[in-house]
Coordinates of C-alpha atoms and ligand atoms in Angstrom, one line a residue:
M1 CA 22.0 -12.6 -11.5
K2 CA 25.7 -13.0 -11.2
I3 CA 28.5 -11.1 -9.5
K4 CA 31.6 -11.3 -11.6
S5 CA 34.7 -12.7 -9.9
A6 CA 38.2 -12.3 -11.1
L7 CA 40.2 -15.3 -12.1
C8 CA 43.3 -15.3 -10.0
G9 CA 45.6 -17.8 -11.8
L10 CA 45.9 -21.0 -13.8
S11 CA 47.2 -23.5 -11.3
I12 CA 45.5 -24.4 -8.0
I13 CA 48.6 -23.0 -6.1
A14 CA 48.6 -19.8 -8.0
L15 CA 44.8 -19.6 -7.5
T16 CA 45.2 -20.0 -3.7
I17 CA 48.1 -17.5 -3.3
G18 CA 46.7 -15.0 -5.8
C19 CA 43.2 -15.0 -4.3
S20 CA 44.3 -14.7 -0.7
A21 CA 46.7 -11.8 -1.7
Q22 CA 43.8 -10.2 -3.5
V23 CA 41.4 -10.5 -0.5
K24 CA 44.0 -8.9 1.8
T25 CA 44.7 -6.0 -0.5
A26 CA 41.3 -5.6 -2.0
Q27 CA 40.1 -2.0 -2.1
K28 CA 37.1 -1.5 0.0
P29 CA 34.2 -0.2 -2.1
N30 CA 32.6 3.2 -1.5
I31 CA 29.0 2.7 -0.4
L32 CA 26.3 5.2 -1.5
V33 CA 22.8 4.8 -0.2
I34 CA 20.3 7.0 -2.1
L35 CA 17.0 7.0 -0.2
C36 CA 13.9 8.7 -1.4
D37 CA 11.0 9.6 0.9
D38 CA 7.5 8.1 0.1
L39 CA 8.5 7.2 -3.5
G40 CA 6.0 4.9 -5.0
Y41 CA 6.9 1.5 -6.5
A42 CA 5.8 2.6 -10.0
D43 CA 7.2 6.1 -9.8
V44 CA 10.6 5.4 -11.5
G45 CA 11.2 4.6 -15.2
F46 CA 13.0 1.3 -14.3
N47 CA 9.8 0.0 -12.6
G48 CA 7.7 1.0 -15.6
S49 CA 6.3 4.4 -14.7
P50 CA 3.9 5.4 -17.5
D51 CA 4.4 9.2 -16.9
I52 CA 7.5 10.0 -14.7
I53 CA 10.8 9.9 -16.5
T54 CA 14.0 9.1 -14.5
P55 CA 16.7 8.7 -17.2
E56 CA 19.7 8.9 -14.8
L57 CA 18.3 6.3 -12.4
D58 CA 17.2 4.1 -15.2
K59 CA 20.7 4.1 -16.6
L60 CA 22.1 2.9 -13.3
A61 CA 19.3 0.4 -12.8
K62 CA 19.9 -1.0 -16.3
D63 CA 23.6 -1.3 -15.6
G64 CA 22.9 -2.9 -12.3
T65 CA 20.4 -5.3 -10.7
I66 CA 16.8 -4.3 -9.9
M67 CA 15.4 -5.8 -6.8
T68 CA 11.7 -6.5 -7.5
S69 CA 10.8 -7.7 -4.0
A70 CA 12.5 -5.3 -1.8
Y71 CA 10.9 -4.6 1.6
V72 CA 11.5 -1.9 4.2
A73 CA 11.0 -2.9 7.8
H74 CA 8.2 -0.4 8.5
P75 CA 5.6 1.3 6.2
F76 CA 6.4 4.8 7.3
C77 CA 9.3 7.2 7.7
G78 CA 11.0 7.3 11.2
P79 CA 10.7 3.6 12.1
S80 CA 11.8 2.5 8.6
R81 CA 14.9 4.7 9.0
A82 CA 15.7 3.5 12.5
A83 CA 15.5 -0.1 11.2
L84 CA 17.8 0.8 8.3
M85 CA 20.4 2.4 10.5
T86 CA 20.4 -0.3 13.2
G87 CA 19.7 -3.4 11.1
R88 CA 16.9 -4.3 13.6
Y89 CA 13.1 -4.4 13.5
T90 CA 11.9 -1.2 14.9
Q91 CA 9.6 -2.9 17.4
E92 CA 12.6 -4.7 19.0
I93 CA 14.3 -1.4 19.9
G94 CA 11.3 0.6 21.0
T95 CA 11.1 2.9 18.0
P96 CA 7.8 2.1 16.1
Y97 CA 6.5 5.6 16.0
N98 CA 7.6 8.8 14.3
L99 CA 9.2 11.5 16.4
R100 CA 6.9 14.5 16.6
D101 CA 7.5 17.4 14.4
D102 CA 6.7 20.2 16.8
G103 CA 10.0 22.0 16.9
R104 CA 13.3 21.2 18.5
V105 CA 11.6 20.0 21.7
T106 CA 11.8 16.2 21.0
T107 CA 14.1 14.8 23.6
S108 CA 13.7 11.2 22.4
G109 CA 15.7 9.4 19.7
V110 CA 17.0 6.0 18.6
P111 CA 18.8 4.6 21.6
V112 CA 22.5 5.4 21.6
N113 CA 23.5 1.8 22.5
E114 CA 22.2 0.7 19.1
T115 CA 25.3 1.0 16.9
Y116 CA 24.4 2.4 13.5
M117 CA 25.8 1.1 10.2
S118 CA 27.7 4.4 10.0
N119 CA 29.5 3.7 13.3
M120 CA 30.6 0.3 12.0
L121 CA 31.8 1.8 8.6
Q122 CA 33.5 4.7 10.3
D123 CA 35.4 2.2 12.5
A124 CA 36.3 0.2 9.3
G125 CA 38.1 3.3 7.9
Y126 CA 35.3 5.0 6.0
Y127 CA 34.7 8.7 5.6
T128 CA 31.0 8.9 6.5
S129 CA 28.3 11.4 5.6
A130 CA 24.6 11.9 6.0
I131 CA 22.8 14.3 3.7
G132 CA 19.1 15.3 3.8
K133 CA 16.4 14.2 6.2
W134 CA 17.4 12.7 9.5
H135 CA 14.3 12.0 11.6
L136 CA 16.1 9.8 14.2
G137 CA 16.4 12.3 17.1
D138 CA 16.9 16.0 17.6
N139 CA 18.9 16.1 20.8
K140 CA 22.7 16.4 20.6
E141 CA 23.3 12.7 21.4
F142 CA 21.0 11.5 18.6
Q143 CA 22.3 13.8 15.9
P144 CA 24.3 12.5 12.9
N145 CA 27.7 13.7 14.1
N146 CA 27.2 11.6 17.3
R147 CA 25.9 8.6 15.4
G148 CA 28.9 7.7 13.2
Y149 CA 28.7 10.5 10.5
D150 CA 31.7 12.7 10.0
D151 CA 29.7 15.2 7.9
F152 CA 26.0 16.1 8.0
Y153 CA 24.1 18.5 5.8
G154 CA 20.4 18.6 6.1
F155 CA 17.6 18.8 8.6
L156 CA 16.7 16.8 11.7
G157 CA 12.9 16.6 11.5
G158 CA 10.5 14.5 9.5
G159 CA 10.1 16.8 6.5
H160 CA 10.9 20.3 5.2
K161 CA 9.7 23.0 2.9
Y162 CA 11.7 23.0 -0.4
F163 CA 12.2 26.7 -1.3
P164 CA 14.5 28.8 0.9
E165 CA 12.9 32.0 -0.3
K166 CA 9.7 30.7 1.3
F167 CA 10.9 28.9 4.5
Q168 CA 13.6 31.4 5.5
P169 CA 11.4 34.6 5.7
Y170 CA 8.7 32.6 7.7
Y171 CA 11.3 31.3 10.1
E172 CA 12.9 34.7 10.7
K173 CA 9.4 36.3 11.3
Q174 CA 8.5 33.6 13.8
K175 CA 11.9 33.9 15.5
Q176 CA 11.5 37.7 15.8
A177 CA 8.1 37.2 17.2
G178 CA 9.5 34.9 19.9
A179 CA 7.5 31.9 18.7
Y180 CA 8.5 28.6 20.2
P181 CA 8.6 25.9 19.0
I182 CA 8.9 26.9 15.3
N183 CA 7.6 24.3 12.9
V184 CA 10.6 22.2 11.8
Y185 CA 9.5 22.3 8.1
F186 CA 10.7 26.0 8.2
T187 CA 13.8 25.9 10.3
P188 CA 17.3 26.5 8.7
L189 CA 19.2 23.6 7.3
L190 CA 22.3 22.5 9.2
H191 CA 25.8 21.7 8.3
N192 CA 26.9 19.6 11.2
D193 CA 25.6 21.6 14.1
K194 CA 25.7 25.0 12.4
E195 CA 22.7 26.6 10.8
V196 CA 23.3 27.6 7.2
H197 CA 21.7 30.1 4.8
E198 CA 20.6 27.8 2.0
T199 CA 19.8 29.4 -1.3
E200 CA 18.9 26.5 -3.6
Y201 CA 15.8 24.3 -4.0
I202 CA 16.7 21.8 -1.3
T203 CA 16.7 18.7 -3.5
D204 CA 19.3 20.5 -5.6
A205 CA 21.2 21.6 -2.4
F206 CA 21.4 17.9 -1.2
S207 CA 22.7 16.8 -4.6
R208 CA 25.3 19.7 -4.6
E209 CA 26.4 18.6 -1.1
A210 CA 26.7 15.0 -2.2
V211 CA 29.0 16.1 -5.0
R212 CA 31.0 18.2 -2.5
V213 CA 31.5 15.2 -0.2
I214 CA 32.4 12.8 -3.0
K215 CA 35.1 15.2 -4.1
E216 CA 36.3 15.7 -0.5
S217 CA 36.3 12.0 0.1
K218 CA 38.7 11.5 -2.8
K219 CA 41.2 13.8 -1.2
K220 CA 41.0 11.9 2.1
K221 CA 42.2 8.7 0.5
K222 CA 39.6 6.8 2.4
P223 CA 36.5 4.9 1.0
F224 CA 33.3 6.8 1.7
F225 CA 29.9 5.8 3.0
M226 CA 27.2 8.3 2.1
Y227 CA 23.6 8.2 3.3
L228 CA 21.9 10.5 0.9
A229 CA 18.3 10.8 2.2
Y230 CA 16.3 13.1 -0.1
N231 CA 13.1 14.2 1.4
A232 CA 11.6 14.3 -2.1
P233 CA 8.9 13.4 -3.1
H234 CA 7.4 13.7 0.5
V235 CA 5.0 16.5 1.0
P236 CA 4.8 19.5 0.8
L237 CA 4.5 19.0 -3.0
E238 CA 6.8 21.8 -4.2
A239 CA 8.6 21.7 -7.5
K240 CA 10.7 24.0 -9.7
E241 CA 9.2 25.5 -12.8
E242 CA 11.9 24.0 -15.0
D243 CA 11.0 20.5 -13.7
L244 CA 7.2 21.1 -13.9
K245 CA 7.6 22.0 -17.6
V246 CA 8.9 18.5 -18.3
F247 CA 5.6 17.1 -17.2
S248 CA 3.2 19.5 -18.8
N249 CA 1.3 16.5 -20.2
I250 CA 0.2 15.5 -16.7
K251 CA -3.1 17.1 -16.0
D252 CA -3.5 16.3 -12.2
T253 CA -1.7 19.0 -10.3
D254 CA -0.5 16.9 -7.4
R255 CA 0.8 14.2 -9.8
R256 CA 2.5 16.7 -12.0
T257 CA 4.3 18.3 -9.0
Y258 CA 5.2 15.0 -7.6
A259 CA 6.7 13.9 -10.9
A260 CA 8.7 17.1 -11.1
M261 CA 10.1 16.4 -7.6
V262 CA 11.2 12.9 -8.6
Y263 CA 12.8 14.3 -11.7
A264 CA 14.8 16.8 -9.6
V265 CA 16.2 13.8 -7.7
D266 CA 17.0 12.2 -11.0
R267 CA 18.9 15.3 -12.2
G268 CA 20.8 15.3 -9.0
V269 CA 21.7 11.6 -9.4
G270 CA 23.1 12.6 -12.8
E271 CA 25.4 15.1 -11.2
I272 CA 26.5 12.6 -8.6
V273 CA 27.4 10.0 -11.2
K274 CA 29.4 12.7 -13.1
A275 CA 31.3 13.5 -9.9
L276 CA 32.0 9.8 -9.2
K277 CA 33.4 9.5 -12.7
E278 CA 35.4 12.7 -12.6
T279 CA 37.0 11.6 -9.3
K280 CA 37.6 8.1 -10.7
Q281 CA 35.5 6.5 -7.9
Y282 CA 32.6 5.3 -10.1
E283 CA 33.9 1.8 -10.7
N284 CA 34.5 1.2 -7.0
T285 CA 31.2 2.5 -5.7
L286 CA 28.2 0.4 -4.7
I287 CA 25.0 2.5 -5.2
V288 CA 21.9 1.3 -3.5
F289 CA 18.8 3.2 -4.5
M290 CA 15.5 2.8 -2.6
S291 CA 12.5 4.4 -0.9
D292 CA 11.9 4.5 2.9
N293 CA 8.3 3.3 2.4
G294 CA 5.6 3.0 -0.2
G295 CA 4.1 6.0 -2.1
N296 CA 1.2 7.9 -0.7
F297 CA -1.6 7.9 -3.2
D298 CA -3.2 10.9 -1.5
H299 CA -0.2 12.9 -2.5
G300 CA 0.5 12.0 -6.1
A301 CA 2.2 8.6 -5.8
N302 CA 1.6 5.4 -7.8
N303 CA 2.3 2.0 -6.4
Y304 CA 0.9 0.0 -9.3
P305 CA 0.5 -3.0 -9.5
L306 CA 0.8 -3.2 -5.7
K307 CA -2.3 -2.8 -3.5
G308 CA -2.3 -0.2 -0.7
T309 CA -0.4 3.0 0.2
K310 CA 2.1 4.4 2.6
G311 CA 1.4 3.1 6.1
D312 CA -0.3 -0.1 5.0
T313 CA 0.9 -3.7 5.3
F314 CA -0.4 -4.4 1.9
E315 CA 2.6 -4.4 -0.5
G316 CA 2.1 -0.8 -1.5
G317 CA 3.0 0.2 2.0
F318 CA 6.4 -1.4 2.4
R319 CA 7.6 -2.9 -0.9
V320 CA 9.8 -0.3 -2.5
P321 CA 11.7 0.4 -5.7
M322 CA 15.3 -0.7 -5.3
F323 CA 18.4 -1.4 -7.3
F324 CA 22.1 -2.2 -6.7
H325 CA 24.7 -0.7 -9.0
Y326 CA 28.4 -1.7 -8.8
P327 CA 30.3 -1.9 -12.0
N328 CA 32.0 -5.3 -12.6
K329 CA 30.7 -6.6 -9.3
I330 CA 27.0 -6.6 -9.7
A331 CA 25.8 -8.0 -13.0
A332 CA 24.1 -5.6 -15.4
G333 CA 20.7 -5.8 -16.8
T334 CA 19.2 -8.3 -14.3
H335 CA 16.4 -8.6 -11.9
F336 CA 16.6 -10.2 -8.5
D337 CA 13.1 -11.5 -7.7
H338 CA 13.7 -13.1 -4.3
P339 CA 12.6 -11.1 -1.3
V340 CA 15.2 -8.9 0.3
S341 CA 14.9 -6.5 3.2
A342 CA 16.4 -3.1 4.1
L343 CA 17.5 -5.0 7.2
D344 CA 19.9 -6.9 5.0
L345 CA 22.0 -3.8 4.1
Y346 CA 23.8 -3.6 7.5
P347 CA 25.4 -7.1 7.4
T348 CA 25.9 -6.8 3.6
F349 CA 27.8 -3.6 4.1
A350 CA 29.9 -5.2 6.9
H351 CA 30.9 -7.9 4.4
L352 CA 31.8 -5.4 1.7
A353 CA 33.8 -3.2 4.2
Q354 CA 35.6 -6.4 5.2
T355 CA 34.7 -5.8 8.8
N356 CA 32.9 -7.7 11.5
L357 CA 29.6 -6.7 13.0
P358 CA 30.2 -4.6 16.1
K359 CA 30.6 -6.6 19.3
G360 CA 27.3 -7.9 20.6
K361 CA 25.4 -6.4 17.7
I362 CA 22.1 -8.0 16.9
V363 CA 20.9 -7.7 13.3
N364 CA 17.6 -9.1 11.9
G365 CA 18.8 -9.2 8.3
K366 CA 21.6 -11.1 6.6
N367 CA 24.5 -10.6 4.3
I368 CA 22.9 -11.2 0.8
W369 CA 26.0 -10.8 -1.3
N370 CA 26.5 -14.4 -2.1
D371 CA 22.8 -14.9 -2.9
L372 CA 23.0 -12.1 -5.3
A373 CA 25.8 -13.9 -7.1
S374 CA 24.0 -17.2 -7.2
N375 CA 20.5 -15.9 -7.7
T376 CA 19.3 -17.8 -4.6
S377 CA 16.9 -16.7 -1.9
P378 CA 18.7 -15.1 1.0
H379 CA 15.6 -15.8 3.1
K380 CA 14.7 -19.3 2.3
D381 CA 12.1 -20.5 4.9
E382 CA 12.4 -17.2 6.7
M383 CA 9.7 -14.6 7.3
I384 CA 10.0 -10.9 6.4
Y385 CA 7.7 -8.9 8.7
A386 CA 5.9 -5.6 8.8
L387 CA 3.8 -4.4 11.7
R388 CA 2.1 -1.1 12.4
Y389 CA 0.3 -0.1 15.5
R390 CA -3.0 1.5 14.7
E391 CA -5.5 2.9 17.2
G392 CA -6.2 -0.2 19.3
Y393 CA -5.2 -2.8 16.8
C394 CA -2.3 -3.7 14.5
D395 CA -1.8 -4.0 10.8
V396 CA 0.5 -7.0 10.2
A397 CA 2.1 -8.7 7.3
A398 CA 4.6 -11.6 6.9
R399 CA 6.1 -13.0 3.8
K400 CA 7.8 -16.3 3.3
E401 CA 9.0 -17.2 -0.2
D402 CA 5.8 -17.1 -2.4
W403 CA 3.3 -16.7 0.4
K404 CA 2.2 -13.7 2.3
I405 CA -0.3 -13.3 5.2
V406 CA -1.7 -9.9 5.9
R407 CA -4.2 -8.5 8.4
M408 CA -5.4 -4.9 8.0
G409 CA -7.1 -3.6 11.1
N410 CA -10.2 -5.5 12.1
E411 CA -10.4 -7.4 8.8
P412 CA -9.7 -11.1 9.0
W413 CA -6.3 -12.6 8.0
Q414 CA -5.8 -13.0 4.3
L415 CA -3.3 -15.2 2.4
F416 CA -1.8 -14.4 -1.0
N417 CA 0.5 -16.2 -3.4
I418 CA 2.4 -13.0 -3.7
T419 CA 4.6 -14.2 -6.6
E420 CA 1.6 -14.9 -8.8
D421 CA -0.8 -12.3 -7.3
L422 CA 1.3 -9.2 -6.9
G423 CA -1.8 -7.0 -6.5
E424 CA -3.2 -9.1 -3.6
H425 CA -6.6 -9.7 -5.3
K426 CA -7.2 -13.4 -4.6
D427 CA -7.4 -14.3 -0.9
M428 CA -6.5 -17.9 -0.5
A429 CA -6.9 -18.1 3.3
G430 CA -10.0 -20.3 3.0
R431 CA -8.2 -22.7 0.7
F432 CA -5.1 -23.1 2.8
P433 CA -6.1 -22.5 6.5
E434 CA -3.2 -24.5 7.9
R435 CA -0.7 -22.4 6.1
V436 CA -2.4 -19.3 7.5
K437 CA -2.3 -20.7 11.0
E438 CA 1.3 -21.7 10.8
M439 CA 2.4 -18.3 9.4
V440 CA 0.3 -16.4 12.0
A441 CA 1.8 -18.5 14.8
E442 CA 5.3 -17.8 13.6
T443 CA 4.5 -14.1 13.4
Q444 CA 3.1 -14.1 16.9
K445 CA 6.3 -15.8 18.1
W446 CA 8.3 -13.0 16.5
T447 CA 6.3 -10.4 18.6
K448 CA 7.8 -11.9 21.8
S449 CA 11.0 -10.0 20.9
H450 CA 9.1 -6.6 20.9
I451 CA 9.5 -4.1 23.6
A452 CA 7.3 -1.2 24.7
P453 CA 7.8 2.0 22.6
L454 CA 10.2 4.5 24.0
W455 CA 7.9 7.3 22.7
V456 CA 4.6 7.5 21.1
Y457 CA 3.3 10.0 18.5
S458 CA 0.0 11.2 19.9
Q459 CA -1.9 11.5 23.1
T460 CA -4.3 8.8 21.8
D461 CA -1.3 6.5 21.4
A462 CA -0.2 7.2 24.9
E463 CA -3.7 6.4 26.3
L464 CA -3.9 3.2 24.2
W465 CA -0.6 1.9 25.6
E466 CA -1.6 3.0 29.1
S467 CA -4.9 1.2 28.9
G468 CA -3.4 -2.1 27.5
K469 CA -5.3 -1.7 24.2
L470 CA -1.9 -1.8 22.5
P471 CA -0.1 -3.9 21.4
N472 CA -3.3 -6.0 21.7
Y473 CA -1.5 -9.0 20.2
D474 CA -3.9 -11.5 21.7
D475 CA -6.7 -10.0 19.7
T476 CA -4.5 -9.5 16.6
F477 CA -3.4 -13.1 16.5
E478 CA -6.7 -14.6 17.6
V479 CA -7.4 -17.9 15.8
D480 CA -11.1 -17.5 15.0
K481 CA -10.4 -14.5 12.9
L482 CA -8.1 -16.4 10.6
I483 CA -10.0 -17.7 7.7
M484 CA -13.3 -16.0 7.5
S485 CA -14.2 -13.8 4.6
P486 CA -14.6 -10.2 5.4
I487 CA -18.4 -10.6 5.1
E488 CA -18.5 -13.7 7.4
Y489 CA -16.3 -11.8 9.9
K490 CA -18.5 -8.7 9.8
E491 CA -21.6 -10.8 10.4
K492 CA -20.0 -12.6 13.3
T493 CA -18.7 -9.5 15.0
E494 CA -22.1 -7.7 14.6
K495 CA -23.8 -10.7 16.2
K496 CA -21.4 -10.5 19.2
K497 CA -22.6 -6.9 19.7
Ligands
CA1 CA1 8.7 8.2 4.2

């Protein structure tokens, strides 16, 4: 793909003077990140969904560049978002677990010494807003307004009920009964730190608030950065009748409701595009659309042709739908097939905002802007990792160019040519054992940068870390598990017993 560049003049002198003047006075683009929650790879029209229609997203994708190999840094919600905000692998900052959803009693959050992309963009003169799901800490110091966002409208927990006429009465009843904590899926939405009485289906409410902020930003005469984090289509599966009617052909109830929830996001994106055009900000806005992790096939999602589901280190867990749209800057109608990471957004946004990374800031991704222009791999000879702590073991994956190693639980390591074998069907570990060993060794080396989690999700997690059964890297990266087939490995481990 190509990023168009303006011609500045005819002679070399004119070119030099013209371009440098242009760089100095260039308008900083608005940056709009639209994040969906648990959206499957195949659940948008632009990635070939057979049953979900997303006309508004498809129009943007068609006029932009679709990233076919986009990875998030963790296969589930909280850690993926912490990595997105900080530009760092979540294991390196101690945030590899979700925060608990048991009311406003969580005192943990992403460490405040980790400068978010919003802080950087705020300092670079942007008007910043976070809308939707937060899931990065409930206490005051972790809340959006204290993490670089001028405006926040949404909820702090990991999920929410969708219909105010259902969640508000339940909340009031619980409150009157003195219940504490009250399930965060039912608590009132917030505008900054004030509770609000929402009346709309909350996907529509978030779209409405995005339109509001886009209009307000125009008046502020500043570029805007908006982090629009829809909780759709994350459970609970709850959709509007009007959207369900669109998918009357889908017989499976979960799938139908899920489809309607995605469609509600799509309708909202249509409103947002309209507002950008009305306020004459459309041409100067980079829109990045993506999901925070793979779709959950227990709850209506479809990751085809990828193997696996939310939480996995197979592709279906952490390879997500993504596009970039930026008229006249990002070429239209193209696909970018080289691997990119959500970790790349932080340094890429710094470049677009014409600012430096915050002093002392460590980022694990890189500025991919020039590679998008030249259609070259931003991560040549570099690994892109995913690692999840399970109960006593780790799921791990690492991709470098065409190759991917993956280990799920107590199965042996597998190797795939992920370019040719997108569905991870043909394990080539036995054929290329040296490649496996090299990639496993490099992954193990990466784990030296990990720190102990700042919080865990369950009592079991706490006990596992306490007893030294996590991270259990010696076992995870043990060499004799490298190249056996699952059957050989099973026989061997059963013999040991
Ligand atoms: Ca998620």
